[in-house]
Amino acid sequence: MYIVVDDRERVANSYVGGLVREGVSSTSFSSSEFWDWLPSASESDLEAVDAFLLGEFDARGRLPPAVRKRSSAPIIALSSLKMLKHTLELFEAGVDDVVHVPIHLREILARTAAIARRGLADRPLPSESSIRVFYNGRDPEIGGRALALPRRELRIVEYMVSNHGKWLTKTQIFNAVYGIFESTFDESVIESHVSKLRKKLRDRLGFDAIEARRYLGYRLDIPRLDSPRGDTHEAADEPMQEVQDVREVGDVGILLNRALAGSATYSANG
């Protein structure tokens, strides 16, 4: 989920509209609204934030230190001034990157992915792959072949791969997929999405790549090729009502395609 902070409502809505159209959950705040929200935001809400985009507002330099106290998500400043002094001041304030507008939002997403990857550089990853995700709207490769997935299931795979081996609650997954302010759907829709996704991965890989535990949630478990697979964990899926995947559409003056640089890979027994 992306959070846009900008006192220009029309500009903020353009960014949000473009992100939502491409399946990236997003919301916007004015600077005063954001200052009110940040101290009261829950840890689970902040964990769902992929990046903070800081547009134009007064005292912008005060915001990055406050955000960093509560979140490690990338902070990117959107600047209309191509002046070295101004850019250096933003970096000194604590932003992770400065981009000059106008800019294609694809580049912003790519920069966000690059910043996030640096934070995961020390995480041990399997050396060979059977699950590959691309973060650009492209279908993942499962067992060396593309697997066509609905937009929601694709986002779940991307989120689980980026948190490989971690237990993720239903609320965490819902926030990552639908956004923390979504009220149209209930978070129980995640049970339906994950159940369908687990079956598709099981049919392709020959084992349950996603573990499910009551009270713990879900975990993507892809073993190394040289490691024997342990006992299968019991995890019953509860039936859920089918939920139609709704794509938000709106007029936006900003071009956007989901494209995050690079791919993430994990190995599995063939």
CSV table of N, CA and C in Angstrom, one decimal, residues 10 13 39-40 52 64 82 95 106 116 122 125 141 147 157 170 173 184 188 195 227 237 240 265 270:
chain,number,residue,atom,x,y,z
A,10,ARG,N,-6.0,17.7,-5.9
A,10,ARG,CA,-6.1,17.1,-7.2
A,10,ARG,C,-4.9,16.3,-7.6
A,13,ASN,N,-5.0,13.0,-5.6
A,13,ASN,CA,-6.0,12.0,-6.2
A,13,ASN,C,-5.5,11.4,-7.5
A,39,PRO,N,0.5,9.3,14.6
A,39,PRO,CA,0.7,8.9,16.0
A,39,PRO,C,-0.3,7.8,16.4
A,40,SER,N,-1.5,7.8,15.8
A,40,SER,CA,-2.5,6.9,16.3
A,40,SER,C,-2.6,5.6,15.4
A,52,PHE,N,5.9,5.7,1.4
A,52,PHE,CA,5.3,7.0,1.7
A,52,PHE,C,5.8,8.0,0.6
A,64,PRO,N,9.8,13.3,7.5
A,64,PRO,CA,10.6,12.0,7.5
A,64,PRO,C,11.1,11.5,8.8
A,82,LYS,N,14.2,21.5,-9.4
A,82,LYS,CA,15.5,20.8,-9.8
A,82,LYS,C,16.7,21.6,-9.4
A,95,VAL,N,14.7,11.5,3.8
A,95,VAL,CA,14.1,10.7,2.8
A,95,VAL,C,15.0,9.7,2.2
A,106,ARG,N,5.8,4.5,-13.0
A,106,ARG,CA,6.6,3.2,-13.1
A,106,ARG,C,8.0,3.4,-12.5
A,116,ALA,N,13.6,-1.2,-1.1
A,116,ALA,CA,13.2,-2.3,-0.3
A,116,ALA,C,14.1,-3.5,-0.4
A,122,ASP,N,20.5,-9.1,3.4
A,122,ASP,CA,21.1,-10.1,4.3
A,122,ASP,C,20.2,-11.3,4.5
A,125,LEU,N,18.4,-16.7,1.1
A,125,LEU,CA,17.4,-17.1,0.1
A,125,LEU,C,17.9,-18.4,-0.6
A,141,GLU,N,6.1,-17.3,-12.4
A,141,GLU,CA,6.5,-18.6,-12.9
A,141,GLU,C,6.6,-19.7,-11.8
A,147,LEU,N,2.1,-19.0,-14.5
A,147,LEU,CA,0.8,-19.4,-13.9
A,147,LEU,C,-0.1,-18.2,-13.9
A,157,VAL,N,0.6,-13.6,-3.7
A,157,VAL,CA,1.9,-14.3,-3.9
A,157,VAL,C,3.1,-13.3,-3.8
A,170,LYS,N,-4.3,-12.9,8.7
A,170,LYS,CA,-5.3,-12.6,7.7
A,170,LYS,C,-5.4,-11.0,7.5
A,173,ILE,N,-2.4,-9.6,5.4
A,173,ILE,CA,-2.6,-9.9,4.0
A,173,ILE,C,-3.7,-9.0,3.4
A,184,THR,N,-15.3,-1.8,1.9
A,184,THR,CA,-16.3,-2.4,1.0
A,184,THR,C,-16.3,-3.9,1.2
A,188,SER,N,-12.4,-11.4,5.7
A,188,SER,CA,-12.6,-12.8,5.5
A,188,SER,C,-12.5,-13.2,4.0
A,195,SER,N,-7.3,-19.9,-0.3
A,195,SER,CA,-7.7,-21.3,-0.6
A,195,SER,C,-7.5,-21.6,-2.1
A,227,SER,N,17.2,-29.9,0.7
A,227,SER,CA,16.7,-30.3,2.0
A,227,SER,C,15.4,-31.1,1.8
A,237,ASP,N,-8.9,-25.5,5.1
A,237,ASP,CA,-9.4,-24.3,4.6
A,237,ASP,C,-10.9,-24.2,4.9
A,240,MET,N,-15.5,-20.3,1.8
A,240,MET,CA,-15.8,-18.9,1.8
A,240,MET,C,-16.7,-18.6,0.6
A,265,THR,N,13.1,-15.0,-6.2
A,265,THR,CA,13.1,-16.4,-6.5
A,265,THR,C,13.2,-17.2,-5.2
A,270,GLY,N,11.3,-30.5,-7.1
A,270,GLY,CA,10.6,-30.7,-8.3
A,270,GLY,C,9.7,-32.0,-8.2
